Short mmCIF file of C-alpha atoms in Angstrom, two decimals:
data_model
loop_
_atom_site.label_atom_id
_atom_site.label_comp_id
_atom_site.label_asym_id
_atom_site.label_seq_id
_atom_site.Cartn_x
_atom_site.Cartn_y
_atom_site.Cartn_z
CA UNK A 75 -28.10 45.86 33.88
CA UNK A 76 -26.47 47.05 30.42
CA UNK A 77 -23.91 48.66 32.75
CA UNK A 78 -22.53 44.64 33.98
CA UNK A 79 -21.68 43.50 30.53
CA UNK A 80 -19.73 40.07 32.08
CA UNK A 81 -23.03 39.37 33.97
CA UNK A 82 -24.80 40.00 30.17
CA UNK A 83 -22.55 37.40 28.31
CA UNK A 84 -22.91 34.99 31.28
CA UNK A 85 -26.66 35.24 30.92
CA UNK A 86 -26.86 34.95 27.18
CA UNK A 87 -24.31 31.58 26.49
CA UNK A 88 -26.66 29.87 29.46
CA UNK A 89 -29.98 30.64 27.69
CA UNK A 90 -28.30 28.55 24.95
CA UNK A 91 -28.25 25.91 26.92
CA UNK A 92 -31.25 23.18 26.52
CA UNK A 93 -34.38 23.77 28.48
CA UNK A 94 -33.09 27.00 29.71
CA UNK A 95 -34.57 29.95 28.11
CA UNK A 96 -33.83 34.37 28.65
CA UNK A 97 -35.82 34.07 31.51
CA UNK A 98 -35.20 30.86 33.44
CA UNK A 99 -31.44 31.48 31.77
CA UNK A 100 -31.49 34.69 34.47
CA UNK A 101 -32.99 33.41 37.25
CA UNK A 102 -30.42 30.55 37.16
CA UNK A 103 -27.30 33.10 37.21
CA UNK A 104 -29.35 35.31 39.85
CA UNK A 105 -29.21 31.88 41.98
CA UNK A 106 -25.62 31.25 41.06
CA UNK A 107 -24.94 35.12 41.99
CA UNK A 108 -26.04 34.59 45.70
CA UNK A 109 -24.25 31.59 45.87
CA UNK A 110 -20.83 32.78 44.44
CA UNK A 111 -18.56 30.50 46.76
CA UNK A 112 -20.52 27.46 47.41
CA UNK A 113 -21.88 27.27 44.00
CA UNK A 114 -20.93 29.44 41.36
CA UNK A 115 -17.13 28.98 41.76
CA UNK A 116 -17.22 25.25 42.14
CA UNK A 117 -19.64 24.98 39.07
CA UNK A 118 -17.54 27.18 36.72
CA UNK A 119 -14.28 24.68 37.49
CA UNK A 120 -16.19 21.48 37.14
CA UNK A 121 -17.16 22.65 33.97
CA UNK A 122 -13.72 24.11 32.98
CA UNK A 123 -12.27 20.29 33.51
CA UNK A 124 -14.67 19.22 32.01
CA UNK A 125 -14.06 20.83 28.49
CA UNK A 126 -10.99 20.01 29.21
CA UNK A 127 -10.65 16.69 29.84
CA UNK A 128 -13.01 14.67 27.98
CA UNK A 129 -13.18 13.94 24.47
CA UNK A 130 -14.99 11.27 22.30
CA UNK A 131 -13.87 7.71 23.06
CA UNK A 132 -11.88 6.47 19.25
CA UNK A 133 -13.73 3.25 19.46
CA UNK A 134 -17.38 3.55 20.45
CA UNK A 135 -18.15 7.57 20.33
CA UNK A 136 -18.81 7.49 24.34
CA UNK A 137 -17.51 10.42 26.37
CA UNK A 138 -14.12 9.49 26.98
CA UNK A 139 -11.09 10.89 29.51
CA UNK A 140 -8.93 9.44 26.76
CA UNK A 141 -8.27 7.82 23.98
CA UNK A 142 -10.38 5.29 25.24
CA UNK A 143 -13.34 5.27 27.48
CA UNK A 144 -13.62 3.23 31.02
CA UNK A 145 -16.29 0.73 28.83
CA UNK A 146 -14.00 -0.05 26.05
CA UNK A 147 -10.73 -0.45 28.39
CA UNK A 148 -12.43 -2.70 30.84
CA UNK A 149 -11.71 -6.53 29.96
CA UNK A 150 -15.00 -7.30 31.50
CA UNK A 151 -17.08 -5.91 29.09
CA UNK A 152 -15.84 -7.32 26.33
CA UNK A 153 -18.24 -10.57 26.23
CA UNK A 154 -18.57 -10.46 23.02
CA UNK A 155 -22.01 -8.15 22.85
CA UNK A 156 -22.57 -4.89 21.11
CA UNK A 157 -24.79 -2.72 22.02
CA UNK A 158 -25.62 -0.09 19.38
CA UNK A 159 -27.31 3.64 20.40
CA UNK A 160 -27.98 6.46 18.98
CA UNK A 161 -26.41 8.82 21.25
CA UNK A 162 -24.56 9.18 24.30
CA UNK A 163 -27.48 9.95 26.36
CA UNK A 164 -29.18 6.83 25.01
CA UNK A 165 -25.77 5.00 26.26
CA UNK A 166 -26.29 6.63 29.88
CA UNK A 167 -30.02 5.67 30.03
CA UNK A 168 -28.87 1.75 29.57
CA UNK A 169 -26.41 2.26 31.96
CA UNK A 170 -28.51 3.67 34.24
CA UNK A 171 -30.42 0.82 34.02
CA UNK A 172 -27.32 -1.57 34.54
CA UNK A 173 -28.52 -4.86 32.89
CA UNK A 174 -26.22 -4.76 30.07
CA UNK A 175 -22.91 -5.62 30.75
CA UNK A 176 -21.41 -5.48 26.86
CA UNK A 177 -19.64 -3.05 24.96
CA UNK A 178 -21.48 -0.18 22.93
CA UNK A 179 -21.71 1.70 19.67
CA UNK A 180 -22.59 5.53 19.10
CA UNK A 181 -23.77 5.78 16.23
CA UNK A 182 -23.98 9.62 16.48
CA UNK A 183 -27.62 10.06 15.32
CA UNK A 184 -30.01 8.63 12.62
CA UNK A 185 -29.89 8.11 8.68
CA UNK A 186 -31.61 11.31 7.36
CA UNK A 187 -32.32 11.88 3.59
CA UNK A 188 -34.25 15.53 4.67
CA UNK A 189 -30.81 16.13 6.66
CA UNK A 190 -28.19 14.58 4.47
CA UNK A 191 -27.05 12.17 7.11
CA UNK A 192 -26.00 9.15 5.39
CA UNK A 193 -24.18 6.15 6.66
CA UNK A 194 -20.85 7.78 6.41
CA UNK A 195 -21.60 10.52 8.64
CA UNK A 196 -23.04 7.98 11.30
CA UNK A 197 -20.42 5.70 13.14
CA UNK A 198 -21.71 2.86 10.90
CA UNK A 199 -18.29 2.05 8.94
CA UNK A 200 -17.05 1.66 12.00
CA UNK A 201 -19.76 -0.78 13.41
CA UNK A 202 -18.69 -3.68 10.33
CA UNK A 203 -14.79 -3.24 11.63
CA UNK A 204 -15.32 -3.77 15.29
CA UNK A 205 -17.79 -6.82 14.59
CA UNK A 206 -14.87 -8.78 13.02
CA UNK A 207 -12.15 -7.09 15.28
CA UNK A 208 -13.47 -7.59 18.99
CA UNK A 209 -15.23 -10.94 17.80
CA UNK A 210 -18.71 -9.71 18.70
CA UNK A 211 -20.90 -12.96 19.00
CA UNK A 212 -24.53 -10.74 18.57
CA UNK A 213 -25.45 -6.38 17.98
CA UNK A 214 -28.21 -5.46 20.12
CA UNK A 215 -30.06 -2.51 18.02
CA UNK A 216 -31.23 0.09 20.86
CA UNK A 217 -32.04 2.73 18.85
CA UNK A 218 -35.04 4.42 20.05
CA UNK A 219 -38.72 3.43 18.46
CA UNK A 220 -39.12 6.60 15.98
CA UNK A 221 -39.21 6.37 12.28
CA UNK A 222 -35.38 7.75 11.66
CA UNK A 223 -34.58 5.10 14.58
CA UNK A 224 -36.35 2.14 12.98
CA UNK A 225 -34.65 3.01 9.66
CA UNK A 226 -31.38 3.07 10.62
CA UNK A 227 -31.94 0.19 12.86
CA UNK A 228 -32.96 -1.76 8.97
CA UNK A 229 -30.13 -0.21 7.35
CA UNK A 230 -27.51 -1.77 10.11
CA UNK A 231 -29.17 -4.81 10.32
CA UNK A 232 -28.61 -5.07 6.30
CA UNK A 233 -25.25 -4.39 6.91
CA UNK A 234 -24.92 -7.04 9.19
CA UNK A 235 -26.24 -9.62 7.91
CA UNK A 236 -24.72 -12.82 7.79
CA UNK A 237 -21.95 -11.88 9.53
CA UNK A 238 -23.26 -11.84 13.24
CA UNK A 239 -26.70 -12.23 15.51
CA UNK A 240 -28.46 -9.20 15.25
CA UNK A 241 -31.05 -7.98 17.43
CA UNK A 242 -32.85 -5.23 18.57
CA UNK A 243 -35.00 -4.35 21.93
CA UNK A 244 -38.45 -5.81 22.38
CA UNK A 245 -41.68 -3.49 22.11
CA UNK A 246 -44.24 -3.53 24.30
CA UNK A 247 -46.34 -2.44 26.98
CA UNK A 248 -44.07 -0.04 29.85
CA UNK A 249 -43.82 -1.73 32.88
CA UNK A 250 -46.18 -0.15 34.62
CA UNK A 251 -48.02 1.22 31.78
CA UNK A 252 -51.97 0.92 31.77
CA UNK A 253 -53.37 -0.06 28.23
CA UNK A 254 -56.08 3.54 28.51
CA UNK A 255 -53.02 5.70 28.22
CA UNK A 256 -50.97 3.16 25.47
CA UNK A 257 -51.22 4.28 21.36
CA UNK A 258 -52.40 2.06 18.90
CA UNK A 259 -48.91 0.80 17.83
CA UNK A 260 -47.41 -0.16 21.19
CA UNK A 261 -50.65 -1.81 21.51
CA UNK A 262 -50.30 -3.42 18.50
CA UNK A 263 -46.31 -4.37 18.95
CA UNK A 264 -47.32 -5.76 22.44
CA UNK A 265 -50.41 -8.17 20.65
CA UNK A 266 -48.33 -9.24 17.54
CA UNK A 267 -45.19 -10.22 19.56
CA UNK A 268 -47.02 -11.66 23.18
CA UNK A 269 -45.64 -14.52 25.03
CA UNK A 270 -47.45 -17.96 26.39
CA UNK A 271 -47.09 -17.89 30.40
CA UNK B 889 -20.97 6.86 33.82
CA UNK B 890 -19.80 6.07 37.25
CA UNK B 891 -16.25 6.08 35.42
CA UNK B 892 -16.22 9.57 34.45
CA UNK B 893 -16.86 11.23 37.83
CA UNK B 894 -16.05 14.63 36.63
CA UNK B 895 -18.98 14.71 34.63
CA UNK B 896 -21.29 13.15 37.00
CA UNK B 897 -19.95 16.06 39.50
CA UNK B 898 -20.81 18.58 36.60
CA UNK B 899 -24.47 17.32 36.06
CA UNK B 900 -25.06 17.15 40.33
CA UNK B 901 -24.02 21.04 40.19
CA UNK B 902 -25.60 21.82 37.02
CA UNK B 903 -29.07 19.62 38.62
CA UNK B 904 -29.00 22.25 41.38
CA UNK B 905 -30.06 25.16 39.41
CA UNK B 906 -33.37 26.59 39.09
CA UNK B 907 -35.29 25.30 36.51
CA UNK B 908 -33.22 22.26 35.93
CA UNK B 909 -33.50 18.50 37.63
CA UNK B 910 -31.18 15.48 37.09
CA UNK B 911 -32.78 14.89 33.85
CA UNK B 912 -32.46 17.57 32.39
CA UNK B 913 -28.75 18.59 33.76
CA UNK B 914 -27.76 15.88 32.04
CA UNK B 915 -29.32 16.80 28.77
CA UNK B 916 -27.66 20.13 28.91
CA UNK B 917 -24.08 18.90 30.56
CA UNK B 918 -24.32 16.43 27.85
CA UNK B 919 -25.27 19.32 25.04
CA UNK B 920 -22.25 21.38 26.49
CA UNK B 921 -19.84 18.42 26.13
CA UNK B 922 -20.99 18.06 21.99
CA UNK B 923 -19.91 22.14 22.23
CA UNK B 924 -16.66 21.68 24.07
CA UNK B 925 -14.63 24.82 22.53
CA UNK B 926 -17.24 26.80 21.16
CA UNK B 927 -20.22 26.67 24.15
CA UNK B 928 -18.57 25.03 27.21
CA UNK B 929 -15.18 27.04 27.60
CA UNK B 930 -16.57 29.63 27.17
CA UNK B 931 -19.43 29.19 29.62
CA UNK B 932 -17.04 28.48 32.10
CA UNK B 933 -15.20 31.23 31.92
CA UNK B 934 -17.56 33.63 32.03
CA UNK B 935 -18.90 31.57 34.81
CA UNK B 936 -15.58 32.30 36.63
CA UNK B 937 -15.17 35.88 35.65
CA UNK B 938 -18.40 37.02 37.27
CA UNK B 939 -18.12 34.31 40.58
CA UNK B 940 -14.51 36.14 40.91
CA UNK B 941 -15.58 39.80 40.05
CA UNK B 942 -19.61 40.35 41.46
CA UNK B 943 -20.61 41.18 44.61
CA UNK B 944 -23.12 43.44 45.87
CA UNK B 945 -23.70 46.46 46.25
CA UNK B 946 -22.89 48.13 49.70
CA UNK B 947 -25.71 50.71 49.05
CA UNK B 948 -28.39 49.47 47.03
CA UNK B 949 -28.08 45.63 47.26
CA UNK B 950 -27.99 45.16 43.33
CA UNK B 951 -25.22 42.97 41.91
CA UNK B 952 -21.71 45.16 41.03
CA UNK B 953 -18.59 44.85 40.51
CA UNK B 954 -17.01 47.27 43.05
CA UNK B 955 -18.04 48.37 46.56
CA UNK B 956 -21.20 50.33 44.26
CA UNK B 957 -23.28 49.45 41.28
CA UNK B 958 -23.33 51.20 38.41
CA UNK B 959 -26.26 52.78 38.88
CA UNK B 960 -25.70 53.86 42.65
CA UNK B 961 -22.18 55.42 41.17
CA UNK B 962 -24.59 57.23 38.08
CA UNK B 963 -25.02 60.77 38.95
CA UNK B 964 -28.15 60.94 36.29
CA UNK B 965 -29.93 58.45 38.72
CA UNK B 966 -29.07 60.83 41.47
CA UNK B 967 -32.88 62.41 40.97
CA UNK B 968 -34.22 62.16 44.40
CA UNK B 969 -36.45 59.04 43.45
CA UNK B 970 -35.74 55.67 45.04
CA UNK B 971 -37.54 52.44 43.90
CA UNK B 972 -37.50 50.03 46.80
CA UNK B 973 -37.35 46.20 45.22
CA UNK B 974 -37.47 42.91 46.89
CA UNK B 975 -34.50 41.26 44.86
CA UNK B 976 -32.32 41.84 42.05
CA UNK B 977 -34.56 39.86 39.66
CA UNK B 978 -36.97 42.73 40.05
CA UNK B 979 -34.54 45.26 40.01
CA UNK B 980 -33.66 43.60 36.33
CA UNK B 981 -37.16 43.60 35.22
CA UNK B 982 -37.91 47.86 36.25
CA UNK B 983 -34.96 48.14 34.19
CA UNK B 984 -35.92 46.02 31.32
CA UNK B 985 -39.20 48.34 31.71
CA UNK B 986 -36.86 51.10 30.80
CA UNK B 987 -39.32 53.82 32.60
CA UNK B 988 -37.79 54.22 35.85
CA UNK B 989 -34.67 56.75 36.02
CA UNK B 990 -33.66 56.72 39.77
CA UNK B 991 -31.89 54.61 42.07
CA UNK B 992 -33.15 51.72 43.79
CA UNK B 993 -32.64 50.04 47.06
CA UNK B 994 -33.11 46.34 47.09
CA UNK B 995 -34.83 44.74 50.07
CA UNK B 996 -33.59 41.24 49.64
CA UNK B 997 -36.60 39.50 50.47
CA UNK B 998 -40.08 39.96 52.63
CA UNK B 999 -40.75 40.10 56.06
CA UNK B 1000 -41.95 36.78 57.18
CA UNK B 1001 -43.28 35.99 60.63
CA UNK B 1002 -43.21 32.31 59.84
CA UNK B 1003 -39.60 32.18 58.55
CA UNK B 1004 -38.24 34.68 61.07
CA UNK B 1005 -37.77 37.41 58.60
CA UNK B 1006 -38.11 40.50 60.55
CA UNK B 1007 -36.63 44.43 59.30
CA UNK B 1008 -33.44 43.68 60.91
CA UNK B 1009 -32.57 40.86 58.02
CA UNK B 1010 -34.00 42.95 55.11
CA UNK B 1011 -32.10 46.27 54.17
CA UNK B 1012 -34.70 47.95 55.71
CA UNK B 1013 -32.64 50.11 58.83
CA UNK B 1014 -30.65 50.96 55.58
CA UNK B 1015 -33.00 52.90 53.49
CA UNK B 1016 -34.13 55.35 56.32
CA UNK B 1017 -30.75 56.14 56.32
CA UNK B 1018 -30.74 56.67 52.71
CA UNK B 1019 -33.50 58.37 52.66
CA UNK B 1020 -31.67 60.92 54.50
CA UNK B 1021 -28.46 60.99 52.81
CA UNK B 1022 -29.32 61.32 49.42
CA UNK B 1023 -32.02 63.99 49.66
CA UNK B 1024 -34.81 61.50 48.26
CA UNK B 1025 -37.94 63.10 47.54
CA UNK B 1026 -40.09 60.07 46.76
CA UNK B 1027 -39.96 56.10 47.82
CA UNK B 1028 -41.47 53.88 44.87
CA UNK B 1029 -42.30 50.66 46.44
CA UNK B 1030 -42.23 48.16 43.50
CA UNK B 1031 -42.81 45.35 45.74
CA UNK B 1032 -44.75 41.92 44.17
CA UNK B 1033 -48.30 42.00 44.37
CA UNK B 1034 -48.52 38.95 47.35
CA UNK B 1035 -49.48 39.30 50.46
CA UNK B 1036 -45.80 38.96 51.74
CA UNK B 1037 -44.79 41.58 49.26
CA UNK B 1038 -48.13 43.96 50.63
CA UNK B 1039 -47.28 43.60 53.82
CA UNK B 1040 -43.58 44.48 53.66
CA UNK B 1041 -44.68 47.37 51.51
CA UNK B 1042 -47.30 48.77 54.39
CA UNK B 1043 -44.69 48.24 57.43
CA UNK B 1044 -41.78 49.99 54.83
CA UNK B 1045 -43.91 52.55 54.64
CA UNK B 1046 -45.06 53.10 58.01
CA UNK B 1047 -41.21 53.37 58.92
CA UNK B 1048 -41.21 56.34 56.17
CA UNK B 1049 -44.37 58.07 57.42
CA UNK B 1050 -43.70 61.93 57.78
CA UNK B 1051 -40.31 61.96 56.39
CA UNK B 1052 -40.97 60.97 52.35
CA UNK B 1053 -43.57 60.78 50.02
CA UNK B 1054 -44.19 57.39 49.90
CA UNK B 1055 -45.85 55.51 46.65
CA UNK B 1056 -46.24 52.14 44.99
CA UNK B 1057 -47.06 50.66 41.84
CA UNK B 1058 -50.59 51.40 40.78
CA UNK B 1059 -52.81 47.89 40.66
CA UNK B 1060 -55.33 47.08 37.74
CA UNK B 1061 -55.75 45.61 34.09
CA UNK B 1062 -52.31 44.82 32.84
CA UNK B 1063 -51.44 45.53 29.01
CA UNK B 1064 -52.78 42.81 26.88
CA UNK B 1065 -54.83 41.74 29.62
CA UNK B 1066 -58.35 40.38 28.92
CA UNK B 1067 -60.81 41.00 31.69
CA UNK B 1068 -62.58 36.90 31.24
CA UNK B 1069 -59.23 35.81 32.74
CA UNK B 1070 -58.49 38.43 35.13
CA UNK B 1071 -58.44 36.52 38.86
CA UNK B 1072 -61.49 39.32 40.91
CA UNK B 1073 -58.78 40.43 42.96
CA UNK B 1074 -57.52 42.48 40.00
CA UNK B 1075 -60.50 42.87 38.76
CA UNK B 1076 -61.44 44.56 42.09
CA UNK B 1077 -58.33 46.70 42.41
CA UNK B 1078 -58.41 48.09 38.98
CA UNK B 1079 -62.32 49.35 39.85
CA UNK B 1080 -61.20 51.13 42.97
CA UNK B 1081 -58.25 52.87 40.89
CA UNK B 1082 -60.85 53.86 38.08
CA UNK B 1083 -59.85 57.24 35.81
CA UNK B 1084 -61.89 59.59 34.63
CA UNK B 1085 -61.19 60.29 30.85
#
């Protein structure tokens, strides 16, 4: 196939792509290939607008179709909670499931001494201006339950302090989780923080 | 997200590819969107380009750019050997092998009683023609080692009888292979097609 060399550069920029390897990366344009008119086309122009349009929202770091995204323009989410994530696809999982009806924070990753992330290279400046500017009554710390989450999530409450509620998700046992399959520290969370009935 | 429906139209196309599920469209939709101008423009582009440009091969089946492939339109592969291929992922992997120097003739699938397949839908009438036209000396049937593939292989060939040698890929111990996790199928094939040395 050296001969096709657009077919070549196709198949290498989608191997880049996460969970998509040389291999699957071919089979994937081999499908797209059969399918040039339903598929292919269609999926080359949504992705075209894509790039195009979007951009990083100025106030929370969401994925924005301007300078603002839909969350920060609409007046009904401003009830005075912030929710702050790591990422966006940490934002999209709570959306997904659709019990928080605030505004939210990207932080744009974790503090990292190995990495030379500190607080300036997070969204966290930013965090302390929009706590005094949008009148946010509490923070709600979702970053996820890792090490580099749980430090960050110490470092902003620091920040905070004083200034505003600040909380952070509960840990526990899954919903549906069985107690067998559970490690020792979700076990333990569950125990130290369990509720009368 | 429901906001942005450009992207969620972007991860439904991207979630239809092989290999990839909502989940993980959205990982790599949400990766391209970090990339914008470096990985995503340029991925749709090339996405574009070979949607516009490909189409297949009026000969062989393979994937070109004109009314032949390269390698039809190769007078070097002109050398009276024809390797006859279920798709153009195989087609890819003889040539990745780099041992194969003649042209090749690309079913497009198996015959399949269940699923209607019969010669008519595979390029089947096509490579008798062939067979004639280009003064081939030998058919190479490189077809998969199923029973679909087998069986698609011994009717091929059957069609051939009289007119062409006819071969196919010998069966046995691949490279690397370790005989405690051979399946006895192999195993079985590989004693039949014992060599003296």
């Amino acid at each position: 196939m050296k001969a096709n060399s657009e077919l070549e550069t196709l198949i290498e920029l989608m191997a880049k792509l996460p969970g998509l390897g040389p291999r699957s990366a071919r089979r994937a344009v081999l499908h797209l290939v059969r399918r040039r008119a339903q598929q292919m086309a269609p999926l080359a122009s949504a992705m075209a607008r894509v790039a195009e349009t979007t951009r990083e929202c100025l106030n929370c770091g969401n994925i924005a179709t301007s300078e603002r995204c839909a969350i920060c323009m609409s007046e009904k989410r401003a009830n005075g909670e912030l929710c702050v994530v790591e990422d966006v696809a940490d934002l999209w999982a709570m959306e997904r499931a659709g019990v928080f009806k605030g505004r939210y924070h990207v932080l744009g990753g974790t503090l990292s001494a190995l990495d030379a992330v500190g607080p300036e290279e997070l969204r966290i400046p930013a965090l302390a201006e929009r706590v005094a500017e949008e009148q946010i009554r509490e923070v709600i710390l979702a970053l996820n339950a890792t090490v580099e989450g749980q430090t960050t999530a110490h470092y902003v409450a620091d920040q905070l302090e004083g200034r505003v509620t600040v909380t952070s998700l509960a840990q526990g046992v899954p919903i549906g989780g069985e107690l067998d399959y559970l490690d020792d520290g979700t076990i333990g969370a569950a125990l130290r923080s369990r509720k009368s009935l």
